[in-house]
């Protein structure tokens, strides 16, 4: 700074070096520009014997004082314009003005004094101008460092947000704090129409503002792809502001800065707008900072929108899967089961599902998952009985590359894969005691460590376990850990066997038959009364799985349009008795059932000849008719045809 002042001036005006040294001392304290003006202008005024001294900025005919000492008088704007035009130090009566230098266009040191020394005023202006540049450079460098650090923190937070609405709110809050604005709005192009959607919009229902894409400054930025600034007090620029939006928001826009937002392909997706600088006007530095923010914001918005699309697709897939999972039946046991599932599904409680093989334990686990808040995440099923003890730990907890002979690559376990979702452990009663101990540790700590690894991995998994065994009995036999039993047995759901579900059998049979016939592209046959009776009377040792398989065979192997009782015998599984006595009958009814079926089979084997059938049964034909009457059978029911000589 001192070198900028000629030696002749230093020699003839000893007060100038004193001022310069004082200015240097002020700059060395790393002040803000406002602090610099407060400290420097009184010293400069004293040196120049000025009553009033200020740094003024003239922009488009509007003069603004950046800093001042003393009481201001009405500025002689024509005189100041002459100084700018001539780019020279001028004195007009008591007023004097000098340019601050070529690097500060439009800025003057102006003052009022009894008599100005033009040379001293010129060198004071040059010195103050040099100091202003240094202060601004230091301030800009420091502020840029702070901004970069703040931007780094902001972009990290932005990219951790998965909802667009929340992201835009966060962007607005952080940008107003960083750049000292009153409000911020991010405008995005509505792909379905011609509007711009601005959020957040305070004072508007839903916090969303819709405006035509050619409206105001934002519309101009979208159209041209160029940033725009509107300064307070400049009428030509103020005219660009859409005051209808102000009225709608109940707000007054005084100054504005708006920059375009471009995606990775360079296409404009919207605009980032700041309103009303809290101190002064938006600067070139503010514009550069907002442009950087807009670039990061565009990436974060695209990422968030992509995540939202994935979540929507995932939710759609989950909805489709959930629609296919139903518990069919209206028996009292099934109604109670459905009510219990609805109550516990929304909780995080561990569930133990009990029931015979084929009763639908996995369907219950799926229903619990799809009715829970975890429905949009994955459901992972593990059959514990199908995994050898040596592979159990690797299957459940994963392994690292080289952990054992066949571990050619690292692989996550079922707990990792089910993170955020539900893990269904089927046939839990068949798990080894050592496997039970490892499972209990993970359930208690919610942390897994892969085989061959040391890094703990946190898991958030809801466990639904199932078994067809009596775990209480296995605990007493020391074949199942008591602590694991109590850990899993928070809520117990017991599935009734199909033989105890009454008319649910018919509803299930019709559901499965209709489904398989649709796949086979054939009309769905109906059941006769005799077929329904046989379906309900069958003991169903394989439960719902057995019924489902029977209906699948019926759909593909039976070609008629009415299914009779004998047609069911045709599709029975090999070795399966179609005439098994239901286990829920009293002894007397079971005896009657057996006798009727036994007589019916002998009549059928005799080709309907009642005399031959009676002989096979060791009784006279008339006694056979009498017995059939006692059992409630008639000739049509037996399928008999009168033989030669029969009455």
Coordinates of C-alpha atoms in Angstrom, one line a residue:
X1 CA 0.0 0.0 0.0
X2 CA 2.8 2.4 0.9
X3 CA 4.6 1.7 -2.3
X4 CA 1.6 3.0 -4.2
X5 CA 2.2 6.5 -2.8
X6 CA 5.0 8.5 -4.6
X7 CA 8.1 9.5 -2.6
X8 CA 7.4 13.2 -3.3
X9 CA 4.1 13.0 -1.6
X10 CA 5.6 11.2 1.3
X11 CA 8.3 13.9 1.6
X12 CA 6.0 16.9 1.3
X13 CA 3.0 15.7 3.2
X14 CA 4.2 13.9 6.4
X15 CA 0.6 13.3 7.5
X16 CA 0.0 10.9 4.5
X17 CA 2.5 8.3 5.6
X18 CA 0.9 8.4 9.1
X19 CA -2.5 7.7 7.5
X20 CA -1.0 4.9 5.4
X21 CA 0.7 3.2 8.4
X22 CA -2.6 3.5 10.3
X23 CA -4.6 1.9 7.4
X24 CA -2.0 -0.9 7.3
X25 CA -2.4 -1.5 11.0
X26 CA -6.2 -1.7 10.6
X27 CA -5.9 -4.2 7.7
X28 CA -3.5 -6.3 9.7
X29 CA -6.3 -6.9 12.3
X30 CA -8.3 -8.8 9.6
X31 CA -11.4 -6.7 9.9
X32 CA -14.7 -7.0 8.0
X33 CA -15.3 -4.3 5.5
X34 CA -17.7 -2.5 7.8
X35 CA -15.2 -2.6 10.6
X36 CA -12.5 -1.2 8.3
X37 CA -14.7 1.7 7.3
X38 CA -15.5 2.5 11.0
X39 CA -11.8 2.6 11.8
X40 CA -10.3 4.1 8.6
X41 CA -12.7 6.9 7.7
X42 CA -12.3 8.9 10.9
X43 CA -8.5 8.8 10.4
X44 CA -8.7 9.8 6.8
X45 CA -11.2 12.6 7.6
X46 CA -8.8 13.9 10.2
X47 CA -5.9 13.8 7.7
X48 CA -8.0 15.6 5.1
X49 CA -9.6 18.0 7.6
X50 CA -13.0 16.8 6.3
X51 CA -16.3 17.3 8.1
X52 CA -17.8 14.4 6.2
X53 CA -16.1 11.5 4.4
X54 CA -17.6 8.4 2.8
X55 CA -17.1 5.6 0.4
X56 CA -19.9 5.8 -2.2
X57 CA -20.9 3.3 -4.9
X58 CA -22.8 4.5 -8.0
X59 CA -24.7 1.9 -9.9
X60 CA -27.1 2.7 -12.8
X61 CA -27.6 6.2 -11.5
X62 CA -28.3 5.1 -7.9
X63 CA -25.8 6.1 -5.2
X64 CA -25.3 4.1 -2.1
X65 CA -22.9 4.8 0.8
X66 CA -20.9 1.7 1.8
X67 CA -19.3 3.5 4.8
X68 CA -19.3 7.0 6.2
X69 CA -17.9 9.4 8.8
X70 CA -19.9 12.4 10.0
X71 CA -23.3 13.6 9.0
X72 CA -24.2 13.1 5.4
X73 CA -25.5 15.9 3.3
X74 CA -27.6 15.5 0.2
X75 CA -25.2 14.0 -2.3
X76 CA -24.3 16.1 -5.4
X77 CA -25.2 13.3 -7.9
X78 CA -24.3 15.3 -11.0
X79 CA -20.9 16.2 -9.6
X80 CA -20.3 12.5 -8.6
X81 CA -21.3 11.4 -12.1
X82 CA -18.7 13.8 -13.6
X83 CA -16.0 12.3 -11.4
X84 CA -17.0 8.8 -12.6
X85 CA -17.0 9.9 -16.2
X86 CA -13.7 11.7 -16.0
X87 CA -12.1 9.1 -13.7
X88 CA -10.2 11.9 -12.0
X89 CA -10.1 13.6 -8.7
X90 CA -12.3 16.7 -8.7
X91 CA -13.2 19.5 -6.2
X92 CA -16.3 21.5 -6.5
X93 CA -16.6 24.1 -3.7
X94 CA -16.7 22.2 -0.4
X95 CA -17.3 18.8 -2.1
X96 CA -14.4 16.7 -3.2
X97 CA -14.4 13.2 -4.8
X98 CA -11.7 10.8 -6.0
X99 CA -12.0 7.3 -7.7
X100 CA -10.8 4.4 -5.5
X101 CA -9.0 2.8 -8.3
X102 CA -9.6 0.8 -11.6
X103 CA -10.3 -2.4 -9.6
X104 CA -13.2 -0.8 -7.8
X105 CA -15.3 0.6 -10.7
X106 CA -18.1 3.0 -9.6
X107 CA -16.7 3.6 -6.2
X108 CA -15.5 7.0 -4.9
X109 CA -14.1 8.5 -1.8
X110 CA -16.2 11.6 -1.3
X111 CA -16.2 14.3 1.4
X112 CA -17.0 17.8 2.5
X113 CA -14.2 20.1 3.8
X114 CA -13.4 23.8 4.1
X115 CA -10.8 23.3 1.4
X116 CA -9.5 20.0 -0.2
X117 CA -5.9 19.3 -1.1
X118 CA -6.6 17.5 -4.4
X119 CA -3.3 15.5 -4.3
X120 CA -3.8 14.4 -0.7
X121 CA -7.5 13.4 -1.5
X122 CA -6.3 11.5 -4.5
X123 CA -3.7 9.5 -2.5
X124 CA -6.0 9.0 0.4
X125 CA -8.6 7.5 -2.0
X126 CA -5.9 5.3 -3.7
X127 CA -4.7 4.1 -0.3
X128 CA -8.2 3.4 1.0
X129 CA -9.1 1.6 -2.3
X130 CA -6.0 -0.6 -2.0
X131 CA -7.0 -1.5 1.6
X132 CA -10.6 -2.2 0.5
X133 CA -9.3 -4.7 -2.1
X134 CA -7.1 -6.5 0.5
X135 CA -9.9 -6.6 3.1
X136 CA -12.3 -8.0 0.5
X137 CA -9.8 -10.5 -0.8
X138 CA -9.1 -11.7 2.7
X139 CA -12.8 -11.7 3.6
X140 CA -13.7 -13.5 0.4
X141 CA -11.0 -16.1 0.9
X142 CA -12.1 -16.7 4.5
X143 CA -15.8 -16.7 3.5
X144 CA -15.1 -19.0 0.6
X145 CA -13.3 -21.5 2.9
X146 CA -16.3 -21.3 5.3
X147 CA -18.7 -21.7 2.5
X148 CA -16.9 -24.7 1.0
X149 CA -16.8 -26.3 4.5
X150 CA -20.5 -25.5 5.0
X151 CA -21.3 -26.8 1.4
X152 CA -19.5 -30.0 2.1
X153 CA -21.6 -30.6 5.3
X154 CA -24.7 -29.5 3.5
X155 CA -24.3 -31.8 0.5
X156 CA -23.5 -34.7 2.8
X157 CA -26.8 -34.1 4.6
X158 CA -28.7 -33.5 1.4
X159 CA -27.5 -36.8 -0.1
X160 CA -28.7 -38.6 3.1
X161 CA -32.2 -37.3 2.6
X162 CA -34.5 -39.7 0.7
X163 CA -37.7 -37.5 0.4
X164 CA -37.8 -34.6 -2.1
X165 CA -40.0 -32.4 0.1
X166 CA -37.7 -32.7 3.1
X167 CA -34.7 -32.2 0.9
X168 CA -36.0 -28.9 -0.5
X169 CA -36.9 -27.6 2.9
X170 CA -33.3 -28.4 4.2
X171 CA -31.8 -26.8 1.1
X172 CA -33.8 -23.6 1.7
X173 CA -32.9 -23.4 5.3
X174 CA -29.1 -24.0 4.8
X175 CA -28.8 -21.6 1.8
X176 CA -30.5 -18.7 3.6
X177 CA -28.1 -19.1 6.6
X178 CA -25.1 -19.4 4.4
X179 CA -25.8 -16.5 2.1
X180 CA -27.6 -14.2 4.5
X181 CA -31.0 -14.1 2.7
X182 CA -34.5 -13.9 4.2
X183 CA -36.0 -16.7 2.1
X184 CA -35.1 -19.3 -0.5
X185 CA -37.2 -21.3 -2.9
X186 CA -36.3 -24.1 -5.3
X187 CA -38.4 -24.2 -8.4
X188 CA -38.7 -27.4 -10.4
X189 CA -40.2 -28.0 -13.7
X190 CA -43.5 -29.9 -13.6
X191 CA -43.0 -32.7 -16.1
X192 CA -46.7 -33.3 -16.4
X193 CA -47.6 -29.7 -17.3
X194 CA -46.3 -26.2 -18.0
X195 CA -45.9 -25.0 -14.4
X196 CA -43.0 -24.3 -12.1
X197 CA -43.4 -25.9 -8.7
X198 CA -41.7 -23.9 -5.9
X199 CA -41.0 -25.3 -2.5
X200 CA -40.9 -24.4 0.3
X201 CA -43.4 -21.6 -0.1
X202 CA -44.3 -20.0 3.3
X203 CA -47.9 -18.8 3.5
X204 CA -49.2 -21.1 0.8
X205 CA -51.4 -24.2 1.7
X206 CA -49.2 -27.3 1.4
X207 CA -46.0 -25.2 1.2
X208 CA -46.0 -25.4 -2.6
X209 CA -46.2 -22.6 -5.1
X210 CA -47.3 -23.1 -8.7
X211 CA -46.5 -20.5 -11.3
X212 CA -46.4 -20.5 -15.1
X213 CA -42.9 -21.3 -16.3
X214 CA -42.5 -17.9 -18.1
X215 CA -43.3 -15.8 -15.0
X216 CA -41.0 -13.2 -13.6
X217 CA -37.3 -13.5 -13.0
X218 CA -37.5 -17.3 -12.4
X219 CA -39.1 -17.8 -15.7
X220 CA -36.4 -15.7 -17.4
X221 CA -33.7 -17.8 -15.8
X222 CA -35.4 -21.0 -16.9
X223 CA -35.8 -19.7 -20.4
X224 CA -32.3 -18.3 -20.9
X225 CA -30.3 -20.5 -18.6
X226 CA -28.5 -17.4 -17.2
X227 CA -28.4 -16.1 -13.6
X228 CA -30.3 -12.9 -12.7
X229 CA -29.9 -10.4 -9.9
X230 CA -32.4 -7.7 -8.9
X231 CA -31.0 -4.9 -6.7
X232 CA -33.1 -2.8 -4.4
X233 CA -34.0 0.7 -5.6
X234 CA -33.3 0.1 -9.3
X235 CA -36.6 0.6 -11.0
X236 CA -35.8 -1.2 -14.2
X237 CA -34.8 -4.3 -12.4
X238 CA -37.6 -4.1 -9.8
X239 CA -40.1 -4.2 -12.7
X240 CA -39.1 -7.8 -13.4
X241 CA -40.4 -9.0 -10.1
X242 CA -43.8 -10.7 -10.3
X243 CA -45.7 -8.8 -7.6
X244 CA -48.7 -11.1 -7.9
X245 CA -46.6 -13.8 -6.3
X246 CA -45.7 -11.4 -3.5
X247 CA -49.3 -10.7 -2.9
X248 CA -50.1 -14.4 -2.8
X249 CA -47.3 -15.0 -0.3
X250 CA -48.0 -11.9 1.7
X251 CA -44.4 -10.9 1.3
X252 CA -42.3 -8.0 -0.2
X253 CA -39.4 -8.9 -2.5
X254 CA -36.8 -6.1 -2.3
X255 CA -33.8 -7.9 -3.8
X256 CA -33.4 -11.2 -5.6
X257 CA -30.8 -13.6 -6.8
X258 CA -31.7 -16.6 -9.0
X259 CA -29.5 -19.2 -10.8
X260 CA -30.5 -22.1 -13.1
X261 CA -30.2 -25.8 -12.0
X262 CA -28.9 -28.3 -14.5
X263 CA -28.9 -32.1 -14.4
X264 CA -26.0 -34.3 -15.4
X265 CA -27.0 -34.1 -19.0
X266 CA -26.9 -30.3 -18.9
X267 CA -30.7 -29.9 -19.1
X268 CA -32.4 -27.2 -17.0
X269 CA -34.5 -28.9 -14.3
X270 CA -35.3 -25.8 -12.3
X271 CA -34.0 -22.6 -10.6
X272 CA -32.6 -21.8 -7.1
X273 CA -33.8 -18.4 -5.9
X274 CA -32.8 -16.3 -2.9
X275 CA -34.9 -13.3 -1.7
X276 CA -33.9 -10.2 0.2
X277 CA -30.3 -10.0 1.3
X278 CA -30.3 -9.2 5.0
X279 CA -27.4 -6.7 4.6
X280 CA -26.6 -4.8 1.4
X281 CA -27.3 -6.4 -1.9
X282 CA -26.5 -9.8 -3.5
X283 CA -22.9 -9.7 -4.8
X284 CA -21.0 -11.5 -7.5
X285 CA -19.6 -13.7 -4.7
X286 CA -23.1 -14.6 -3.6
X287 CA -24.0 -15.5 -7.2
X288 CA -20.9 -17.8 -7.5
X289 CA -21.8 -19.5 -4.2
X290 CA -25.4 -20.0 -5.1
X291 CA -24.4 -21.4 -8.5
X292 CA -22.2 -24.0 -6.6
X293 CA -25.1 -24.7 -4.3
X294 CA -27.4 -25.2 -7.3
X295 CA -25.1 -27.7 -8.9
X296 CA -24.9 -29.8 -5.7
X297 CA -28.7 -29.4 -5.2
X298 CA -29.5 -30.6 -8.7
X299 CA -27.4 -33.8 -8.1
X300 CA -29.1 -34.3 -4.7
X301 CA -32.6 -33.7 -6.1
X302 CA -32.0 -36.2 -9.0
X303 CA -30.7 -38.8 -6.5
X304 CA -33.6 -38.3 -4.2
X305 CA -36.1 -38.5 -7.0
X306 CA -34.4 -41.7 -8.3
X307 CA -34.7 -43.2 -4.8
X308 CA -38.3 -42.2 -4.5
X309 CA -39.0 -43.9 -7.9
X310 CA -37.2 -47.0 -6.6
X311 CA -39.2 -46.9 -3.4
X312 CA -42.5 -46.5 -5.4
X313 CA -41.6 -49.4 -7.5
X314 CA -40.6 -51.4 -4.5
X315 CA -43.8 -50.5 -2.8
X316 CA -45.8 -51.5 -5.9
X317 CA -44.0 -54.9 -5.9
X318 CA -44.7 -55.3 -2.2
X319 CA -48.4 -54.4 -2.7
X320 CA -48.7 -57.0 -5.5
X321 CA -47.0 -59.6 -3.4
X322 CA -49.2 -58.8 -0.4
X323 CA -52.4 -59.1 -2.5
X324 CA -51.4 -62.7 -3.2
X325 CA -51.0 -63.6 0.4
X326 CA -54.3 -64.5 2.1
X327 CA -55.5 -66.8 4.8
X328 CA -58.7 -68.4 3.4
X329 CA -61.4 -69.6 5.7
X330 CA -64.1 -68.4 8.1
X331 CA -63.9 -71.1 10.7
X332 CA -63.7 -69.7 14.3
X333 CA -60.1 -70.8 14.6
X334 CA -59.1 -69.0 11.4
X335 CA -61.1 -65.8 12.4
X336 CA -59.2 -65.7 15.7
X337 CA -55.9 -66.3 13.9
X338 CA -56.5 -63.4 11.5
X339 CA -57.4 -61.1 14.3
X340 CA -54.3 -62.0 16.2
X341 CA -52.1 -61.4 13.2
X342 CA -53.5 -58.0 12.6
X343 CA -52.9 -57.0 16.2
X344 CA -49.2 -58.2 16.3
X345 CA -48.1 -57.4 12.8
X346 CA -47.6 -53.7 13.5
X347 CA -45.4 -54.4 16.5
X348 CA -41.7 -55.5 16.6
X349 CA -42.4 -58.6 18.7
X350 CA -40.8 -61.9 17.9
X351 CA -43.4 -64.5 16.8
X352 CA -43.4 -68.3 17.1
X353 CA -45.8 -70.0 14.6
X354 CA -46.8 -73.6 15.5
X355 CA -48.6 -76.1 13.4
X356 CA -48.5 -79.4 11.6
X357 CA -46.7 -79.6 8.2
X358 CA -48.7 -78.1 5.4
X359 CA -50.9 -75.9 7.6
X360 CA -49.5 -72.6 6.1
X361 CA -46.9 -71.4 8.6
X362 CA -45.0 -69.6 5.9
X363 CA -48.2 -67.9 4.7
X364 CA -48.7 -66.6 8.2
X365 CA -45.1 -65.3 8.3
X366 CA -45.7 -63.5 4.9
X367 CA -48.9 -62.0 6.2
X368 CA -47.2 -60.7 9.3
X369 CA -44.5 -59.1 7.2
X370 CA -46.9 -57.5 4.7
X371 CA -49.1 -56.1 7.4
X372 CA -46.1 -54.6 9.2
X373 CA -44.2 -51.3 8.7
X374 CA -41.4 -53.4 7.2
X375 CA -43.5 -54.5 4.2
X376 CA -41.5 -52.5 1.7
X377 CA -38.4 -54.3 2.7
X378 CA -37.4 -57.8 2.1
X379 CA -38.8 -61.1 3.7
X380 CA -36.0 -63.7 3.8
X381 CA -37.0 -67.4 4.5
X382 CA -34.6 -69.9 5.9
X383 CA -35.4 -73.7 6.3
X384 CA -33.3 -74.5 9.3
X385 CA -33.8 -78.3 8.8
X386 CA -32.3 -78.1 5.3
X387 CA -29.0 -76.5 6.4
X388 CA -26.2 -78.7 7.7
X389 CA -24.7 -77.7 11.0
X390 CA -21.3 -77.0 9.4
X391 CA -22.9 -74.5 7.0
X392 CA -25.5 -73.0 9.4
X393 CA -23.3 -70.1 10.7
X394 CA -22.2 -69.2 7.2
X395 CA -25.7 -69.3 5.9
X396 CA -27.2 -67.1 8.6
X397 CA -24.3 -64.7 9.3
X398 CA -22.3 -64.8 6.1
X399 CA -18.6 -65.3 5.5
X400 CA -15.5 -63.5 4.2
X401 CA -13.4 -64.6 1.3
X402 CA -11.0 -67.5 2.3
X403 CA -12.9 -68.2 5.6
X404 CA -13.0 -71.9 4.5
X405 CA -12.2 -74.1 1.6
X406 CA -15.1 -73.2 -0.7
X407 CA -15.3 -69.5 0.3
X408 CA -14.1 -68.1 -3.0
X409 CA -15.8 -64.7 -2.4
X410 CA -17.3 -62.8 0.5
X411 CA -21.0 -63.4 1.0
X412 CA -23.6 -61.7 3.3
X413 CA -25.7 -63.9 5.4
X414 CA -29.5 -64.1 5.8
X415 CA -29.4 -61.6 8.7
X416 CA -27.7 -59.0 6.5
X417 CA -30.0 -59.7 3.6
X418 CA -33.0 -59.3 5.8
X419 CA -31.8 -56.0 7.3
X420 CA -34.8 -53.7 7.7
X421 CA -37.2 -56.5 6.9
X422 CA -38.3 -59.9 8.3
X423 CA -36.4 -63.1 8.7
X424 CA -38.5 -66.3 8.7
X425 CA -36.8 -69.2 10.4
X426 CA -38.8 -72.3 9.4
X427 CA -38.3 -75.6 11.2
X428 CA -36.5 -73.9 14.1
X429 CA -36.9 -77.0 16.2
X430 CA -34.5 -78.9 14.0
X431 CA -31.6 -76.5 14.6
X432 CA -28.6 -77.9 16.5
X433 CA -27.8 -76.8 20.0
X434 CA -24.6 -75.0 18.9
X435 CA -26.5 -73.2 16.1
X436 CA -29.2 -72.2 18.7
X437 CA -26.5 -70.6 20.9
X438 CA -25.1 -68.5 18.0
X439 CA -28.6 -67.5 16.9
X440 CA -29.5 -66.4 20.5
X441 CA -26.4 -64.2 20.7
X442 CA -27.4 -62.4 17.4
X443 CA -31.0 -62.0 18.5
X444 CA -29.9 -60.4 21.8
X445 CA -27.1 -58.2 20.5
X446 CA -28.5 -57.4 17.0
X447 CA -24.9 -57.7 15.7
X448 CA -23.5 -60.4 13.4
X449 CA -19.8 -61.1 12.5
X450 CA -19.2 -63.0 9.3
X451 CA -17.3 -66.3 9.5
X452 CA -13.6 -65.4 9.1
X453 CA -14.2 -61.7 9.7
X454 CA -13.9 -59.4 12.7
X455 CA -16.0 -56.5 11.7
X456 CA -19.3 -56.3 13.7
X457 CA -22.3 -55.7 11.4
X458 CA -25.5 -54.2 12.9
X459 CA -28.7 -55.8 11.8
X460 CA -32.3 -54.6 12.2
X461 CA -34.4 -57.7 11.7
X462 CA -37.7 -58.9 12.9
X463 CA -37.7 -62.7 13.5
X464 CA -40.7 -65.0 12.9
X465 CA -39.9 -68.6 13.7
X466 CA -42.0 -71.7 13.0
X467 CA -42.0 -75.4 13.9
X468 CA -44.2 -78.4 13.8
X469 CA -42.6 -79.8 17.0
X470 CA -43.5 -79.3 20.6
X471 CA -40.7 -76.9 21.7
X472 CA -41.7 -77.1 25.3
X473 CA -41.2 -80.9 25.2
X474 CA -37.9 -80.5 23.4
X475 CA -36.7 -78.0 26.1
X476 CA -37.5 -80.6 28.8
X477 CA -35.6 -83.2 26.8
X478 CA -32.6 -80.8 26.7
X479 CA -32.8 -80.7 22.8
X480 CA -33.8 -77.0 22.6
X481 CA -32.3 -74.1 24.6
X482 CA -34.7 -72.7 27.2
X483 CA -33.4 -69.2 26.8
X484 CA -33.8 -69.2 23.0
X485 CA -37.3 -70.7 23.5
X486 CA -38.4 -67.8 25.7
X487 CA -36.6 -65.3 23.3
X488 CA -38.6 -66.6 20.3
X489 CA -41.9 -67.3 22.2
X490 CA -42.9 -63.7 22.8
X491 CA -46.1 -64.3 20.8
X492 CA -47.3 -67.7 19.8
X493 CA -49.7 -68.3 16.9
X494 CA -51.0 -71.9 16.5
X495 CA -52.4 -73.0 13.2
X496 CA -55.3 -75.5 13.3
X497 CA -55.0 -78.6 11.1
X498 CA -57.2 -78.7 8.0
X499 CA -59.3 -81.6 9.4
X500 CA -60.5 -79.3 12.2
X501 CA -61.5 -76.4 10.0
X502 CA -64.9 -77.7 8.7
X503 CA -66.3 -76.0 5.6
X504 CA -63.0 -74.1 5.2
X505 CA -61.9 -77.2 3.2
X506 CA -64.5 -76.4 0.5
X507 CA -63.6 -72.7 0.3
X508 CA -59.9 -73.6 0.0
X509 CA -60.6 -76.3 -2.6
X510 CA -62.6 -74.0 -4.8
X511 CA -59.9 -71.3 -4.5
X512 CA -57.1 -73.6 -5.5
X513 CA -59.1 -75.3 -8.2
X514 CA -60.1 -71.9 -9.8
X515 CA -56.5 -70.7 -9.6
X516 CA -55.1 -73.8 -11.3
X517 CA -57.8 -74.0 -13.9
X518 CA -57.0 -70.4 -14.9
X519 CA -53.4 -71.4 -15.4
X520 CA -54.5 -74.5 -17.4
X521 CA -56.8 -72.3 -19.5
X522 CA -59.9 -74.4 -18.9
X523 CA -63.3 -73.8 -17.2
X524 CA -63.5 -74.4 -13.5
X525 CA -65.6 -77.5 -12.7
X526 CA -68.0 -77.6 -9.7
X527 CA -68.2 -80.0 -6.8
X528 CA -71.2 -82.3 -6.3
X529 CA -72.7 -82.6 -2.9
X530 CA -71.1 -86.1 -2.6
X531 CA -67.6 -84.6 -3.5
X532 CA -68.0 -81.8 -0.9
X533 CA -69.0 -84.4 1.7
X534 CA -65.9 -86.5 0.9
X535 CA -63.6 -83.4 1.0
X536 CA -64.9 -82.4 4.4
X537 CA -64.8 -86.0 5.7
X538 CA -61.2 -86.6 4.6
X539 CA -58.6 -86.5 7.4
X540 CA -56.1 -84.5 5.4
X541 CA -52.8 -85.7 6.9
X542 CA -50.9 -83.3 4.6
X543 CA -53.2 -80.4 5.5
X544 CA -53.5 -77.4 3.1
X545 CA -50.5 -78.5 1.1
X546 CA -52.2 -81.9 0.4
X547 CA -55.4 -80.2 -0.6
X548 CA -53.6 -77.8 -2.9
X549 CA -51.8 -80.6 -4.6
X550 CA -55.0 -82.5 -5.1
X551 CA -56.7 -79.5 -6.7
X552 CA -53.7 -79.0 -9.0
X553 CA -53.9 -82.6 -10.2
X554 CA -57.7 -82.3 -10.6
X555 CA -57.3 -79.1 -12.8
X556 CA -54.9 -80.9 -15.2
X557 CA -56.1 -84.5 -15.1
X558 CA -59.8 -84.2 -14.8
X559 CA -61.7 -83.1 -17.9
X560 CA -65.3 -83.0 -16.8
X561 CA -67.4 -80.0 -15.6
X562 CA -68.7 -81.6 -12.3
X563 CA -66.4 -83.3 -9.8
X564 CA -68.0 -86.2 -8.0
X565 CA -66.7 -88.2 -5.0
X566 CA -65.3 -91.0 -7.2
X567 CA -63.4 -88.4 -9.3
X568 CA -61.6 -87.3 -6.1
X569 CA -60.4 -90.9 -5.6
X570 CA -58.9 -90.7 -9.1
X571 CA -56.6 -87.8 -8.1
X572 CA -55.7 -89.0 -4.6
X573 CA -52.0 -89.3 -3.9
X574 CA -50.5 -92.8 -4.3
X575 CA -51.0 -94.8 -1.1
X576 CA -53.6 -92.3 0.2
X577 CA -56.9 -93.7 1.4
X578 CA -59.8 -91.8 0.1
X579 CA -62.1 -93.4 2.6
X580 CA -60.2 -92.5 5.8
X581 CA -62.5 -92.0 8.7
X582 CA -62.5 -88.4 10.0
X583 CA -60.8 -88.2 13.4
X584 CA -63.3 -85.8 14.9
X585 CA -66.2 -88.4 14.8
X586 CA -67.6 -90.2 17.9
X587 CA -67.0 -93.9 18.0
X588 CA -70.6 -94.8 17.0
X589 CA -70.6 -92.4 14.1
X590 CA -67.1 -93.6 13.0
X591 CA -68.4 -97.2 13.1
X592 CA -71.4 -96.3 11.0
X593 CA -69.1 -94.5 8.5
X594 CA -66.8 -97.5 8.2
X595 CA -69.7 -100.0 7.7
X596 CA -71.3 -97.8 5.0
X597 CA -68.0 -97.4 3.1
X598 CA -67.2 -101.1 3.5
X599 CA -70.5 -102.1 2.1
X600 CA -70.3 -99.5 -0.7
X601 CA -66.8 -100.8 -1.8
X602 CA -68.0 -104.5 -1.9
X603 CA -71.1 -103.5 -4.0
X604 CA -68.8 -101.6 -6.4
X605 CA -66.4 -104.6 -6.6
X606 CA -69.3 -106.8 -7.4
X607 CA -70.3 -104.6 -10.3
X608 CA -73.6 -103.6 -8.5
X609 CA -74.8 -107.2 -8.1
X610 CA -76.3 -107.2 -4.6
X611 CA -76.5 -111.0 -4.3
X612 CA -72.8 -111.3 -5.1
X613 CA -72.0 -108.4 -2.7
X614 CA -74.0 -110.0 0.1
X615 CA -72.2 -113.3 -0.4
X616 CA -68.9 -111.5 -0.2
X617 CA -70.0 -109.9 3.1
X618 CA -71.2 -113.3 4.5
X619 CA -74.9 -112.3 4.7
X620 CA -78.2 -112.8 2.8
X621 CA -79.2 -110.3 0.2
X622 CA -82.3 -109.2 2.3
X623 CA -80.2 -108.7 5.4
X624 CA -77.9 -106.5 3.3
X625 CA -80.8 -104.3 2.3
X626 CA -81.9 -104.1 5.9
X627 CA -78.4 -103.1 7.0
X628 CA -78.1 -100.5 4.3
X629 CA -81.4 -99.0 5.5
X630 CA -80.2 -98.9 9.1
X631 CA -77.1 -97.0 7.9
X632 CA -79.1 -94.5 5.9
X633 CA -78.0 -95.9 2.6
X634 CA -80.2 -96.5 -0.4
X635 CA -79.7 -98.3 -3.7
X636 CA -78.8 -95.1 -5.6
X637 CA -76.2 -94.3 -2.9
X638 CA -74.7 -97.7 -3.2
X639 CA -74.5 -97.5 -6.9
X640 CA -76.0 -101.0 -7.2
X641 CA -78.0 -102.3 -10.2
X642 CA -80.6 -105.1 -9.9
X643 CA -79.1 -108.5 -10.8
X644 CA -81.0 -111.2 -12.7
X645 CA -83.7 -112.6 -10.5
X646 CA -83.6 -109.7 -8.0
X647 CA -86.9 -108.3 -6.9

